[in-house]
mmCIF file of C-alpha atoms in Angstrom:
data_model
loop_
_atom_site.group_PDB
_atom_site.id
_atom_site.type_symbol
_atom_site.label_atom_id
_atom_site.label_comp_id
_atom_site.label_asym_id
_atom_site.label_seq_id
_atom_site.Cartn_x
_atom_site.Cartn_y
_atom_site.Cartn_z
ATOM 1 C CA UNK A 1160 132.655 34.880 25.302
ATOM 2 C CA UNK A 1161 135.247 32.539 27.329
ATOM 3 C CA UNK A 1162 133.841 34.602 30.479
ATOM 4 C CA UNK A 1163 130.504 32.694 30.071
ATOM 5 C CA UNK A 1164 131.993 29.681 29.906
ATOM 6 C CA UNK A 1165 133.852 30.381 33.326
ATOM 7 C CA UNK A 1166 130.867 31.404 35.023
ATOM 8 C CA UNK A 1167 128.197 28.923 33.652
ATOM 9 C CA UNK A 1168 130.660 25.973 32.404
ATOM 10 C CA UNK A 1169 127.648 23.544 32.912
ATOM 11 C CA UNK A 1170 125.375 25.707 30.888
ATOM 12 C CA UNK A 1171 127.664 26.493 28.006
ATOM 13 C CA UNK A 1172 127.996 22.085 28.422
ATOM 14 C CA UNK A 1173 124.499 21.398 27.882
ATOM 15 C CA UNK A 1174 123.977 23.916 25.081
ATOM 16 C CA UNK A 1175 126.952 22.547 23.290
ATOM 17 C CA UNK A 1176 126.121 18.960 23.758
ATOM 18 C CA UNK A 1177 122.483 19.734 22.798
ATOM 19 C CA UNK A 1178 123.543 21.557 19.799
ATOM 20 C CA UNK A 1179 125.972 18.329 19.288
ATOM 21 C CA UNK A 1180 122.867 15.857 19.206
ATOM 22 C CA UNK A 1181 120.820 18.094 16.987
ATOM 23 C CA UNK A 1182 123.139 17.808 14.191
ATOM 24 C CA UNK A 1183 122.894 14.195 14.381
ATOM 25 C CA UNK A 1184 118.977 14.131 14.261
ATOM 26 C CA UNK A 1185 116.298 13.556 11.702
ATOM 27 C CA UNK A 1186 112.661 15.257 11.500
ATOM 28 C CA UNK A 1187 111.026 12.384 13.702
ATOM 29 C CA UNK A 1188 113.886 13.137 16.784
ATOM 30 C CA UNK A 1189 113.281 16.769 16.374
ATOM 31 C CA UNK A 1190 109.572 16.591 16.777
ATOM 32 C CA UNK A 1191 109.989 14.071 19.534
ATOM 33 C CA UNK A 1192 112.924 16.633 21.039
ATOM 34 C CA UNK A 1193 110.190 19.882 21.002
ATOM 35 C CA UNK A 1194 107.303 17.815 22.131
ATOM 36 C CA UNK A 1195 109.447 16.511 25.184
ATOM 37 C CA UNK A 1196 110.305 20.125 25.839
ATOM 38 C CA UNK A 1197 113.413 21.255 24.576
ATOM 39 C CA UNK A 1198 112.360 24.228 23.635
ATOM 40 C CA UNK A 1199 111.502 24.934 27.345
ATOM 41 C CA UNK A 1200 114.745 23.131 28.382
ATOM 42 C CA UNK A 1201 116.825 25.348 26.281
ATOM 43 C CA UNK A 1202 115.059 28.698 27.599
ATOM 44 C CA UNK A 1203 115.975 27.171 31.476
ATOM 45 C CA UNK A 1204 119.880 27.026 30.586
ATOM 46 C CA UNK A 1205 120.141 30.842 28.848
ATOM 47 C CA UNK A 1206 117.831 32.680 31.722
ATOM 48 C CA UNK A 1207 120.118 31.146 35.216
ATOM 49 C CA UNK A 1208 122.848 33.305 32.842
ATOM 50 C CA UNK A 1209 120.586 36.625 32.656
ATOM 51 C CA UNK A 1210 122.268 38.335 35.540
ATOM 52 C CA UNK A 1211 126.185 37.061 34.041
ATOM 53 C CA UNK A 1212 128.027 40.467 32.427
ATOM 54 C CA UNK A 1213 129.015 38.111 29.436
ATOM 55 C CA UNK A 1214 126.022 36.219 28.281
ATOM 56 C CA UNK A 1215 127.468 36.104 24.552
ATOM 57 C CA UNK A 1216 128.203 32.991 24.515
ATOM 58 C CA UNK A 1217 124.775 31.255 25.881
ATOM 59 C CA UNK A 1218 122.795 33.253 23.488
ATOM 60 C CA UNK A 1219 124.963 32.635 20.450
ATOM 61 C CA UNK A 1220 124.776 28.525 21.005
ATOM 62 C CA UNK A 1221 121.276 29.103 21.694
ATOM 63 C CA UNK A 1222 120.468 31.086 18.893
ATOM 64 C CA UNK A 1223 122.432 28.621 16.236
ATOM 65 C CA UNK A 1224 120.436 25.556 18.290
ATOM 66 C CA UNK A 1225 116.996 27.226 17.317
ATOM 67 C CA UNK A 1226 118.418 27.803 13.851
ATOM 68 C CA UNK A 1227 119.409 24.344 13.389
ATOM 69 C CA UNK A 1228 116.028 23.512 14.139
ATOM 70 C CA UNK A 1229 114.421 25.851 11.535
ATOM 71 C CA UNK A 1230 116.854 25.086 9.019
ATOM 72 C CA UNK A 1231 117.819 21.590 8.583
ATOM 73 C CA UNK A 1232 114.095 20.780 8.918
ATOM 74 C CA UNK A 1233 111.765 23.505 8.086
ATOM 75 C CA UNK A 1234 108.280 21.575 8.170
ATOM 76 C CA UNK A 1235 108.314 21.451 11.593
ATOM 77 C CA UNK A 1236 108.195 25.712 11.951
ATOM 78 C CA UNK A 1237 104.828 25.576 13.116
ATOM 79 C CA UNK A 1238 105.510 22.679 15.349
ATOM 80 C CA UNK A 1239 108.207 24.556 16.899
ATOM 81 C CA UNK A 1240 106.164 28.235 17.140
ATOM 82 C CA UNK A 1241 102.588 26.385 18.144
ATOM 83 C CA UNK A 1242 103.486 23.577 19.821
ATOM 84 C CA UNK A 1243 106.057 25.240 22.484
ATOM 85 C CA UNK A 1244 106.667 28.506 23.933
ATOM 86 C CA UNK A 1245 109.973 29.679 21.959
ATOM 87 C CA UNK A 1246 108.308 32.782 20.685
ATOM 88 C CA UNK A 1247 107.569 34.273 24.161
ATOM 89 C CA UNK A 1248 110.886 33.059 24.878
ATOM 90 C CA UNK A 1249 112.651 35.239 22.748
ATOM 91 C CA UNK A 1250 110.693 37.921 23.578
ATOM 92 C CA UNK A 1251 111.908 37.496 27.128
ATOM 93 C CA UNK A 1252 115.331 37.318 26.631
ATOM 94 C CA UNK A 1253 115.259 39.853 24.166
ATOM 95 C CA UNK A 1254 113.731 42.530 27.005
ATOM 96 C CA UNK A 1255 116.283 41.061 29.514
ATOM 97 C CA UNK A 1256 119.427 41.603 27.467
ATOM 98 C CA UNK A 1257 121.468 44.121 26.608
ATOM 99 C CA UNK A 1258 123.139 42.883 24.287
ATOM 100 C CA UNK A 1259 122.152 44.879 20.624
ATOM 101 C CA UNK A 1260 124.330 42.557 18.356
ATOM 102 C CA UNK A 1261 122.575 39.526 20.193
ATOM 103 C CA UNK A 1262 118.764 40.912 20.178
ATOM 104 C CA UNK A 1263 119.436 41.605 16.367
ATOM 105 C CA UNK A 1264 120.251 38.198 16.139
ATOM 106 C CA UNK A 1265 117.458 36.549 17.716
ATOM 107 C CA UNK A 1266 115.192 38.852 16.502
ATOM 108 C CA UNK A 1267 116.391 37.980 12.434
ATOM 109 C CA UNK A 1268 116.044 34.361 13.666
ATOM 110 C CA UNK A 1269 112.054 35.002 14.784
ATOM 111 C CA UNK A 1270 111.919 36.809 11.223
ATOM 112 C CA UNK A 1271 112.996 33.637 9.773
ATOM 113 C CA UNK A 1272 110.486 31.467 11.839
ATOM 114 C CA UNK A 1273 107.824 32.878 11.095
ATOM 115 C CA UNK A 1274 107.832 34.652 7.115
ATOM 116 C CA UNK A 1275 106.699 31.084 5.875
ATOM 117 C CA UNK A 1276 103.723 30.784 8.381
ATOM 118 C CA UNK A 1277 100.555 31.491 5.971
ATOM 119 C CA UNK A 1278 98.289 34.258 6.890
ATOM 120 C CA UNK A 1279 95.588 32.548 9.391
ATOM 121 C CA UNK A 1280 99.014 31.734 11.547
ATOM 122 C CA UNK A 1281 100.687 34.892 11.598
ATOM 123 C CA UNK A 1282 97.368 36.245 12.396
ATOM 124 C CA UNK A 1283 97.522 33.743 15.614
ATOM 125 C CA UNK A 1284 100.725 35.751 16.822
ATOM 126 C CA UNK A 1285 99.020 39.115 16.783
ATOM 127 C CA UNK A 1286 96.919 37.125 19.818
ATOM 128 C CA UNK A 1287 100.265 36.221 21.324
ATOM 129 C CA UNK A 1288 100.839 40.725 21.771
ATOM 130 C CA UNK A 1289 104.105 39.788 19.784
ATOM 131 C CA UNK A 1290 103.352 43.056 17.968
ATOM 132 C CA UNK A 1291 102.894 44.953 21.665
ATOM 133 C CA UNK A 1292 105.709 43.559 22.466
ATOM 134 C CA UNK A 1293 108.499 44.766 20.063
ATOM 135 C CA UNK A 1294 106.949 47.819 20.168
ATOM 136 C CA UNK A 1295 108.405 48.306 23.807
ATOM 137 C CA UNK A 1296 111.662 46.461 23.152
ATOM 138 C CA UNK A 1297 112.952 47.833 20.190
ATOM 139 C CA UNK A 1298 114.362 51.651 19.945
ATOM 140 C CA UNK A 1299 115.060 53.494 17.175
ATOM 141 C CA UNK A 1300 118.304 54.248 18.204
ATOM 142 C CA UNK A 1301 119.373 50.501 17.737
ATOM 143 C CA UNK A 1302 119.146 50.624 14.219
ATOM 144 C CA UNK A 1303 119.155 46.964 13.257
ATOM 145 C CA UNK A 1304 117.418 45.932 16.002
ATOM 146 C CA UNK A 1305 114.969 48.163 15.304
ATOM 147 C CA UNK A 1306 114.304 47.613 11.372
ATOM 148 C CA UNK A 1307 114.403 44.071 12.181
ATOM 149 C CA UNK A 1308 111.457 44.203 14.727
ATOM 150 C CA UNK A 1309 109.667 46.312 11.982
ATOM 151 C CA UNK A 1310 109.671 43.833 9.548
ATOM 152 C CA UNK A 1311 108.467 41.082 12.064
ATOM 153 C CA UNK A 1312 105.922 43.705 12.923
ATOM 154 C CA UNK A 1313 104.644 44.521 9.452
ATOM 155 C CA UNK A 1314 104.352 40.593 8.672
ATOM 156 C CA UNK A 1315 101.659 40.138 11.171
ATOM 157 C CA UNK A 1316 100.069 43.811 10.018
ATOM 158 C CA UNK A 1317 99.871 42.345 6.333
ATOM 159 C CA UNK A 1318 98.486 39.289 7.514
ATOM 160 C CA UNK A 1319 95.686 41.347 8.993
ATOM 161 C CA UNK A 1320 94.579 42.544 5.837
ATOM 162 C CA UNK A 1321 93.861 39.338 4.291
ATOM 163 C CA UNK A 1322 90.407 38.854 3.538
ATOM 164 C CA UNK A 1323 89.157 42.404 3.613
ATOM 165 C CA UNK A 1324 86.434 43.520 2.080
ATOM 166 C CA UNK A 1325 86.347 47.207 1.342
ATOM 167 C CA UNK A 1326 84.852 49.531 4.229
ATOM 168 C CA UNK A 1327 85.888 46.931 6.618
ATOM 169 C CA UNK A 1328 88.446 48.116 9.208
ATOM 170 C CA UNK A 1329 92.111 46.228 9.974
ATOM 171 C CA UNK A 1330 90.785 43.940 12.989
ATOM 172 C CA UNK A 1331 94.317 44.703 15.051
ATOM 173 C CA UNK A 1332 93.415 48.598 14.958
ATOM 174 C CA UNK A 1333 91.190 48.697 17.990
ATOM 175 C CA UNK A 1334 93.584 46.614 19.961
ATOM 176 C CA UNK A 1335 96.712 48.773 19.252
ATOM 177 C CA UNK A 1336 94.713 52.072 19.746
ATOM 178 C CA UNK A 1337 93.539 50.775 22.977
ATOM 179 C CA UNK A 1338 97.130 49.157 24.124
ATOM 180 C CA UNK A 1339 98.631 52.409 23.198
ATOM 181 C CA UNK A 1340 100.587 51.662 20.956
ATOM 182 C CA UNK A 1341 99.551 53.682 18.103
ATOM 183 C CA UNK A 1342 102.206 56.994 18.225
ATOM 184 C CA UNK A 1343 102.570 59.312 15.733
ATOM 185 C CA UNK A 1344 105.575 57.390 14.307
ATOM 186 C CA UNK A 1345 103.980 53.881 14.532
ATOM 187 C CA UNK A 1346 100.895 55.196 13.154
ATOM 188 C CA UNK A 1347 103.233 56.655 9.718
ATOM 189 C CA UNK A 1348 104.958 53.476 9.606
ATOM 190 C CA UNK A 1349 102.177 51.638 8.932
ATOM 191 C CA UNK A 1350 99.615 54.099 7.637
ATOM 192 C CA UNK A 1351 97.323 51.227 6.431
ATOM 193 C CA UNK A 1352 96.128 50.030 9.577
ATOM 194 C CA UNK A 1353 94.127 53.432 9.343
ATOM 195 C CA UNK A 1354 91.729 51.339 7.104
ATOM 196 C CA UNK A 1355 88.097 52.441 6.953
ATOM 197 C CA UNK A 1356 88.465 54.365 10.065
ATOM 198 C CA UNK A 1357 88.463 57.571 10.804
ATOM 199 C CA UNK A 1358 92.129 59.126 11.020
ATOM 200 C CA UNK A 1359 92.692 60.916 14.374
ATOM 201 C CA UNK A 1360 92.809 64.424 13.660
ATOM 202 C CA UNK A 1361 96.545 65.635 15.951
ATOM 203 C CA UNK A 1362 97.966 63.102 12.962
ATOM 204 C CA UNK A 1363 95.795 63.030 10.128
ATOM 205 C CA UNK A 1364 97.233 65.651 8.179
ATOM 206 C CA UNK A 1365 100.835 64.119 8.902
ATOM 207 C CA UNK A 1366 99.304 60.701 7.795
ATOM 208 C CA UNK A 1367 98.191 61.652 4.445
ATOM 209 C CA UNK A 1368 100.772 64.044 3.582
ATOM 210 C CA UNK A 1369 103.678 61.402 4.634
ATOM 211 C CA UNK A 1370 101.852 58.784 2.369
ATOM 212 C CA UNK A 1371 102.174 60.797 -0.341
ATOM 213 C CA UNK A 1372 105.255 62.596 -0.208
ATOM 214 C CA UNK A 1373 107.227 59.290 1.042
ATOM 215 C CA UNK A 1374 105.579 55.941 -0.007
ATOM 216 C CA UNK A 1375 103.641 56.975 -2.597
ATOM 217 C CA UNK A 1376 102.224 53.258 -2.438
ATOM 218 C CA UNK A 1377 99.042 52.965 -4.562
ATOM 219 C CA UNK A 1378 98.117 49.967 -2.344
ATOM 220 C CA UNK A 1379 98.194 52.270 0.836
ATOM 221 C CA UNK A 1380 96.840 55.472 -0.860
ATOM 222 C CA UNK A 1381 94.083 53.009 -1.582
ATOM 223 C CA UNK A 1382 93.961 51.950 2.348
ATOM 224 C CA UNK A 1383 93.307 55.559 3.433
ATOM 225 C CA UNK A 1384 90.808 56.513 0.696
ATOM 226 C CA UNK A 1385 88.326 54.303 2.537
ATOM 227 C CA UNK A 1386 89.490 56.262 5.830
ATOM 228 C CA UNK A 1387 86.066 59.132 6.345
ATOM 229 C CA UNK A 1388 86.755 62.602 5.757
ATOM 230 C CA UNK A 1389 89.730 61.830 3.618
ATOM 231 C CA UNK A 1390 90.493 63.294 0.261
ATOM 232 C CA UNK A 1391 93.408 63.576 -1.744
#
């Protein structure tokens, strides 16, 4: 950590300073602070570090900056996820790091932003490829990382679902399918996006044998029942 602030002291200055003036702010400042593009301004001082061997200390004032934000005034989450880029932000540095203590970190922080969005909102970051997204940058060998990235993911799933009338099919399906991004595993992991649609048949018999044997969720069993050619 002291090895960022020797090789970006004027970064680890602003982020500490900002960080400083946060703590010190009300609601109005911070909406005045996001809409004048600290959010952006923030992103600036972390990615000049990207290439540093020790960028530990950027993203750790960065990532208790952002949670300052969410926490001391948490009406102003969907100012700070609509109204700026810090989503795609963290998705950046989170696929330019390699850092897995870090990525868990920011990754539990985007968990946080977004679990009080209501549906028609968490629906909006599906359009954003967030889910696309973590499906590239998270392995399953980083454990916590991984999880972590799996609950963000099945937020925006759920979301999906809301609204559904039975026989109609999860509207993110055709999109994943086609972005490749339904594997074997994914396609398990969150069985009911299978909804009303025909299950492919090199992991059908995986599909319906893993939702019974392992989840035995009478919400998902549901799900596949309205899949064609499916019978338990």
């Amino acid at each position: 950590m002291l090895l960022s602030a020797y090789k970006d002291p004027q970064g680890m200055i602003s982020l500490i300073r900002i960080k400083r003036f946060i703590l010190r702010s009300c609601e109005q400042q911070f909406i005045e602070l996001i809409k004048a593009g600290l959010i952006q301004l923030l992103y600036e001082i972390v990615k000049k570090s990207f290439d540093n061997d020790d960028l530990e200390a950027e993203l750790t004032l960065y990532g208790e900056i952002i949670e300052l934000l969410i926490n001391q005034q948490p009406n102003i989450k969907h100012i700070i996820v609509f109204e700026s880029k810090l989503i795609d932000d963290i998705l950046i540095i989170i696929n330019s790091i390699h850092f897995t203590t870090a990525k868990e970190k920011l990754l539990k922080i985007f968990l946080a932003i977004i679990q009080p969005l209501d549906f028609e909102q968490k629906q909006k970051l599906f359009k954003k490829s967030v889910i696309q997204q973590l499906a590239y940058i998270s392995q399953p060998n980083e454990y916590d990382v991984y999880n972590t990235a799996l609950l963000i993911t099945k937020e925006i799933i759920d979301a999906g679902f809301e609204g559904l009338k039975e026989g109609e099919q999860h509207p993110y399906l055709k999109q994943l399918i086609k972005d490749r991004i339904m594997t074997k595993q994914f396609s398990i992991q969150f069985v009911g996006l299978f909804k009303a649609f025909p299950l492919p048949p090199i992991i059908g018999r995986d599909l319906t044998t893993s939702i019974k044997q392992l989840f035995a969720n009478i919400n998902d069993l549901a799900l596949l029942a309205e899949c064609p050619g499916v019978f338990f």
